[in-house]
Short mmCIF file of C-alpha atoms and ligand atoms in Angstrom, two decimals:
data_model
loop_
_atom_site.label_atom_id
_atom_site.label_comp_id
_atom_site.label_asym_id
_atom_site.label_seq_id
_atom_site.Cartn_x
_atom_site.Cartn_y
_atom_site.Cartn_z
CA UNK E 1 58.88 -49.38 -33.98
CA UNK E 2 58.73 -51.46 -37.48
CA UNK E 3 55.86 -51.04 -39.38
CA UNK E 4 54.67 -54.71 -38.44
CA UNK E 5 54.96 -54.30 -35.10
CA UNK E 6 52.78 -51.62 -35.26
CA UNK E 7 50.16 -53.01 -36.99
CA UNK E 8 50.38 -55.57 -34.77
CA UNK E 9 49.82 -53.15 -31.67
CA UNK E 10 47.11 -51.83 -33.59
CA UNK E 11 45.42 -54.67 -33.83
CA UNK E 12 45.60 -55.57 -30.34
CA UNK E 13 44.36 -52.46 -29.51
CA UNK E 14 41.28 -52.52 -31.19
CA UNK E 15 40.16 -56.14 -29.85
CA UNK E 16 40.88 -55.02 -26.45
CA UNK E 17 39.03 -52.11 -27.12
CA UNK E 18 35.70 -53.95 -28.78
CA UNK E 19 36.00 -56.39 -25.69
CA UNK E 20 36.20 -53.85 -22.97
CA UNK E 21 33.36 -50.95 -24.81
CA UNK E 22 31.91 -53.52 -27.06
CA UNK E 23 29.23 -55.10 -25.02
CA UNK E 24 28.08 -52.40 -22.18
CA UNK E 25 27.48 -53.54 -18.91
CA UNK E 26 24.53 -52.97 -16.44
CA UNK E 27 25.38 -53.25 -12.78
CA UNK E 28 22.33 -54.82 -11.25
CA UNK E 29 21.35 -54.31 -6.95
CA UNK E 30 19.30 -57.16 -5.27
CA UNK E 31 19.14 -58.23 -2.03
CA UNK E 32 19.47 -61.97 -2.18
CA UNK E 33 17.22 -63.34 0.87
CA UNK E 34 13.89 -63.52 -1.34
CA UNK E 35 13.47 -66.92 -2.49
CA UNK E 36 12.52 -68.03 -5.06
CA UNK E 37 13.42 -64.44 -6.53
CA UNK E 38 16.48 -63.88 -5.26
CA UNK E 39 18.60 -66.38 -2.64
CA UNK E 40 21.75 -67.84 -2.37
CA UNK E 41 22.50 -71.40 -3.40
CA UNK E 42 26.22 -72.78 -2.75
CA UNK E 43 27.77 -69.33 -2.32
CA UNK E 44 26.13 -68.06 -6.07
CA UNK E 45 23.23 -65.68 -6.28
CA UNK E 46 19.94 -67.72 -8.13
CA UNK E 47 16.40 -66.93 -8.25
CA UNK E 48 13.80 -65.91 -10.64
CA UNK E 49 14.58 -62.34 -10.63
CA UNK E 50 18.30 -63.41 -11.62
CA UNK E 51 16.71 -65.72 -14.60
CA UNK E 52 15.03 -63.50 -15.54
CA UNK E 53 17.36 -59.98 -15.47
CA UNK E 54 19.56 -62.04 -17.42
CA UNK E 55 17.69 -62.81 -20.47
CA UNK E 56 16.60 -59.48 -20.50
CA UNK E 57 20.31 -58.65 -20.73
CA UNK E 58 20.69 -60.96 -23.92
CA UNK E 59 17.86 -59.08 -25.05
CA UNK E 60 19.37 -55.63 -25.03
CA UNK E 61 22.97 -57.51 -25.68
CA UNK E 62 24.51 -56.07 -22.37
CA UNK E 63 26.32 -58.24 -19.36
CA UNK E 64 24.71 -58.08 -16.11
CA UNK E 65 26.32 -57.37 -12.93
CA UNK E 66 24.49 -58.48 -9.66
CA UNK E 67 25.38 -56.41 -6.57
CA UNK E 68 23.69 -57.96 -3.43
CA UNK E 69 23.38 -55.33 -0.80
CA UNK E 70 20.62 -54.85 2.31
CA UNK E 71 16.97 -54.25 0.49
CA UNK E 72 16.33 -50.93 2.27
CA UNK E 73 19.67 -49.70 0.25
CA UNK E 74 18.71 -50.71 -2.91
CA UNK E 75 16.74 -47.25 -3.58
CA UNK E 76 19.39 -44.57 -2.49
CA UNK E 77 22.12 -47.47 -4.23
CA UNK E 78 20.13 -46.51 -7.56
CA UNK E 79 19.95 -42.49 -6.61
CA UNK E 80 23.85 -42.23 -6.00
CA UNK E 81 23.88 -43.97 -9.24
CA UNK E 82 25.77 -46.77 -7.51
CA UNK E 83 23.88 -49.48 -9.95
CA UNK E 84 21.73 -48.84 -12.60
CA UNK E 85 18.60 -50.69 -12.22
CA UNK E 86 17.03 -53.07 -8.91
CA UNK E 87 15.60 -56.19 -9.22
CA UNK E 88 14.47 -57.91 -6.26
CA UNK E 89 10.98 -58.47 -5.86
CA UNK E 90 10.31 -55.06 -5.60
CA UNK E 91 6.95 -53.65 -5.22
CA UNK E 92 5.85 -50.62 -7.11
CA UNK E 93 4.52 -48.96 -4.93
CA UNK E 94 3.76 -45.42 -5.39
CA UNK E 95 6.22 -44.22 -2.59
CA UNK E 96 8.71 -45.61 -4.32
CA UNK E 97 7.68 -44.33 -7.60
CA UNK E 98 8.03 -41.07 -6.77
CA UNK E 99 12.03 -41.96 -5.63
CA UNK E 100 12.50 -44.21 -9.20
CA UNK E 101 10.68 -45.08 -12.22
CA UNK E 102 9.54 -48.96 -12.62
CA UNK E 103 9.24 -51.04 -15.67
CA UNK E 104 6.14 -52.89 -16.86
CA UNK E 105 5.23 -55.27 -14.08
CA UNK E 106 6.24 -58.63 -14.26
CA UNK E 107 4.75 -60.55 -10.69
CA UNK E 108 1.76 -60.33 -8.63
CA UNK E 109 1.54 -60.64 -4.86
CA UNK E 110 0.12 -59.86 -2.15
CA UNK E 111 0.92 -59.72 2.17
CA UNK E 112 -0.25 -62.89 3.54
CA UNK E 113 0.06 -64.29 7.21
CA UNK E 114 2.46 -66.78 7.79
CA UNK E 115 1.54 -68.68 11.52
CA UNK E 116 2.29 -71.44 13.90
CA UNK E 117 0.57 -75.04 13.08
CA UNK E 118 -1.18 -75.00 16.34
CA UNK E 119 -2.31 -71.06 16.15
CA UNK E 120 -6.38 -71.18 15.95
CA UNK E 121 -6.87 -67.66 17.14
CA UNK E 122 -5.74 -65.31 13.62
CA UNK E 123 -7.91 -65.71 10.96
CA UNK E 124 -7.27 -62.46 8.96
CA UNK E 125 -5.07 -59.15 9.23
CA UNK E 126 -7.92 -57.56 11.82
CA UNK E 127 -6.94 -60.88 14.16
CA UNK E 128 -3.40 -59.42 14.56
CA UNK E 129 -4.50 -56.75 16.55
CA UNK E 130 -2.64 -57.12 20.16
CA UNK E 131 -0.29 -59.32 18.64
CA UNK E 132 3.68 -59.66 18.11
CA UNK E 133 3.93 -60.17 14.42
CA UNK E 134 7.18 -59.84 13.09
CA UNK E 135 7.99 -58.14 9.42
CA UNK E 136 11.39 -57.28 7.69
CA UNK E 137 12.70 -53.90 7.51
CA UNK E 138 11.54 -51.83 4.42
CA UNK E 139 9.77 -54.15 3.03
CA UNK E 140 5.77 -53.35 1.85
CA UNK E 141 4.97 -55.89 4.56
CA UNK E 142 6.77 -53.41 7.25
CA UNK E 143 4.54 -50.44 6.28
CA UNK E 144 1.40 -52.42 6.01
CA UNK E 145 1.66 -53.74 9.83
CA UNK E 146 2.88 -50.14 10.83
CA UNK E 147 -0.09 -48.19 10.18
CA UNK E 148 -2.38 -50.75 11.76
CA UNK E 149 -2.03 -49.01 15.25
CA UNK E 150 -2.55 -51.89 17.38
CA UNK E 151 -0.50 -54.44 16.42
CA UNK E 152 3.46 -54.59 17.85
CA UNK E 153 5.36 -54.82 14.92
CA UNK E 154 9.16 -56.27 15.34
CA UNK E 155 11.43 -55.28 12.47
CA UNK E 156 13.97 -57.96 11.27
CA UNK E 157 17.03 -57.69 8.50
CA UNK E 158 15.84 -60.48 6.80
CA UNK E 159 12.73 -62.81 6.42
CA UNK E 160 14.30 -65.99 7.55
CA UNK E 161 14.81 -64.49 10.89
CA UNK E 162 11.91 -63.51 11.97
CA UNK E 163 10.49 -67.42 10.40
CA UNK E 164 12.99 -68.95 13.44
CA UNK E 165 11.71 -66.61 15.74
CA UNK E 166 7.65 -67.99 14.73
CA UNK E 167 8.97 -71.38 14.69
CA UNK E 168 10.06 -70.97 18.72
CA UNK E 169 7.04 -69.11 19.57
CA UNK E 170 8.80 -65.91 20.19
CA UNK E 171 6.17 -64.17 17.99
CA UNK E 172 2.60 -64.68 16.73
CA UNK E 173 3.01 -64.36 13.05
CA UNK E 174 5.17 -63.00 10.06
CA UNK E 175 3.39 -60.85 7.64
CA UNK E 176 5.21 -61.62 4.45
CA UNK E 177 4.88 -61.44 0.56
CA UNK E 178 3.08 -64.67 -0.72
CA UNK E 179 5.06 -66.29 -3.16
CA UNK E 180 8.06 -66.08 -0.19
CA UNK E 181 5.66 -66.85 2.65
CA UNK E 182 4.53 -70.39 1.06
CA UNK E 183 8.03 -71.26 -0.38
CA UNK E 184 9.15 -70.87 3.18
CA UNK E 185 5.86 -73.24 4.52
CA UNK E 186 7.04 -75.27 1.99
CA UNK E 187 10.34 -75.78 3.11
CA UNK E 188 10.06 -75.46 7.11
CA UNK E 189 8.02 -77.39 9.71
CA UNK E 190 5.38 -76.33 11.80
CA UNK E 191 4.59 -72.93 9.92
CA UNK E 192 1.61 -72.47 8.02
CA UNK E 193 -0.26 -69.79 5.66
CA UNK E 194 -3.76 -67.80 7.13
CA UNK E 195 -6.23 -67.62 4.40
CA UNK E 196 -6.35 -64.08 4.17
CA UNK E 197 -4.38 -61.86 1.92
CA UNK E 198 -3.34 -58.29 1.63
CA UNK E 199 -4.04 -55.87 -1.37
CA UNK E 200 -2.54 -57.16 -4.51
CA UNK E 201 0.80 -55.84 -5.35
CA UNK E 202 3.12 -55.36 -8.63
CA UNK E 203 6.40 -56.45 -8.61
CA UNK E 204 8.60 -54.04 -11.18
CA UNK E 205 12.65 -53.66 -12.01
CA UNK E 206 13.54 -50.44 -10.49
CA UNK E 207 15.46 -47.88 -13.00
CA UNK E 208 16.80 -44.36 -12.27
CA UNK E 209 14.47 -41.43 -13.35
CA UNK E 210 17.90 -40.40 -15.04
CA UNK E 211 17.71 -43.34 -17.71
CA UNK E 212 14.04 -43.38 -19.88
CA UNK E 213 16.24 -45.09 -22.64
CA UNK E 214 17.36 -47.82 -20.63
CA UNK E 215 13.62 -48.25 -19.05
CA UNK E 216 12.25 -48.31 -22.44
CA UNK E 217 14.71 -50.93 -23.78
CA UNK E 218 13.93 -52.99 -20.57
CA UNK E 219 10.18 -52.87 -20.96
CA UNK E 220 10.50 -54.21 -24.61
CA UNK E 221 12.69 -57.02 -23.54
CA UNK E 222 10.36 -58.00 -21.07
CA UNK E 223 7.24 -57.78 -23.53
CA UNK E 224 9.61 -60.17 -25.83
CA UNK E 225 10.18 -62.74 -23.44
CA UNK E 226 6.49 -62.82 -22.19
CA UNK E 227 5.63 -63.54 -26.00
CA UNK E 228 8.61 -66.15 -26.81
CA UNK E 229 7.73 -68.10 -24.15
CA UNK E 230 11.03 -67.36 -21.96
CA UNK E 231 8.80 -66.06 -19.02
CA UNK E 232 6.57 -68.73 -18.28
CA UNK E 233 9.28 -71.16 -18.33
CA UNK E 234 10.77 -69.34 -15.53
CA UNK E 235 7.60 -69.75 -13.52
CA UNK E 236 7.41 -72.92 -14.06
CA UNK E 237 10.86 -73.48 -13.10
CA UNK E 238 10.53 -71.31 -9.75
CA UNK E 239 7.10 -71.16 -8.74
N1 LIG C 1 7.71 -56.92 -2.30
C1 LIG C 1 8.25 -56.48 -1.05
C2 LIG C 1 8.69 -55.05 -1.15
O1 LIG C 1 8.84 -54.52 -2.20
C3 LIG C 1 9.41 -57.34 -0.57
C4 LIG C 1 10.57 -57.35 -1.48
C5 LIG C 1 11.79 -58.09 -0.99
O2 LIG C 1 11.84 -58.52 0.09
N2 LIG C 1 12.79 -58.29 -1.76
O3 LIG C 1 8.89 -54.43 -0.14
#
């Protein structure tokens, strides 16, 4: 090969090398059927949670990669190592936190009942004793109706499924987390919110024990956009 030719190669080497290594990438599990954290809007994956994983990203100057999957895989997903961290609405709870470390919380919540317009009879959590209340699989909402003995609990894959199944009476409420529960109320007919709320609960971006660097950079980035001003625009914007 001429010299020329390869300092040419050279060259073109090293820029596809920079491009490919240059900025690292962090591969990102949701499960995209938690509006307004995470949904899907014309095919593409929006939501808070996406907003706000991303300018954490240009914080630490790495590319995000969203992987939606089914929320109760999101845990073992980050164990195998299959993505690095989990954002999506995820509450640290201490279950969890003995599976995965959690950053600095960044949303509070808490299980609220989501009813028919006409129901008079459930005023609070007690009230759903003897009742069908449906709740989505794995989700805090699940284990919070579970260990309340007397309530029948029906398990769906994802929240706006068991909100049909209220609408046509099929069950007598959905215990759901509140920001979700009154975006839904908000946007569907003949649903409405019970007064009464659960215990509060901390969302957090789930990280693998394995990774205390990449925890620590996160929690930084998150403190930085709470000060610049980045994080309350994104409530406003979504909340
Ligand atoms: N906060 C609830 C939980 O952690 C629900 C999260 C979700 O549906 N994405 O179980």
């Amino acid at each position: 090969m001429k010299k020329v030719s390869k300092i040419v190669m050279g060259v073109l080497i090293f820029i596809l090398s920079v491009s490919a290594f240059g900025k690292g990438k962090i591969y990102v599990g949701t499960n995209a059927e938690f509006p307004p954290f995470e949904y899907l809007q014309d095919g593409k994956i929006v939501g808070f949670d996406i907003d706000l994983i991303n300018a954490i990203g240009k914080e630490i100057n790495k590319d995000i990669v969203i992987k939606d999957m089914a929320f109760d895989g999101l845990i073992p997903a980050l164990q195998m190592n299959k993505v690095d961290i989990v954002i999506a609405g995820m509450t640290a709870s201490e279950d969890r936190k003995a599976a995965v470390n959690f950053s600095s919380p960044y949303y509070e919540a808490n299980q609220v009942i989501i009813l028919n317009e006409n129901n008079k009879d459930i005023k609070g959590f007690k009230d759903l004793n003897g009742k069908i209340v449906g709740v989505v699989l794995g989700f805090t909402g699940d284990l919070v109706i579970s260990e309340m003995k007397d309530v029948n609990s029906k398990k769906y894959n994802a929240s706006y499924g068991a909100i049909m199944e209220l609408q046509n009476n099929k069950i007598d409420a959905v215990v759901l987390d509140s920001q979700t529960a009154i975006n839904y109320v908000k946007h569907n007919k003949g649903i409405k919110l019970c007064d009464s709320k659960g215990d509060l609960e901390e969302y957090a971006i789930a990280i693998s024990k394995n990774n205390p660097k990449l925890l620590s950079e996160i929690n930084k980035a998150i403190e930085e956009l709470k000060k610049n001003g980045t994080y309350d625009k994104l409530i406003e914007k979504y909340m």
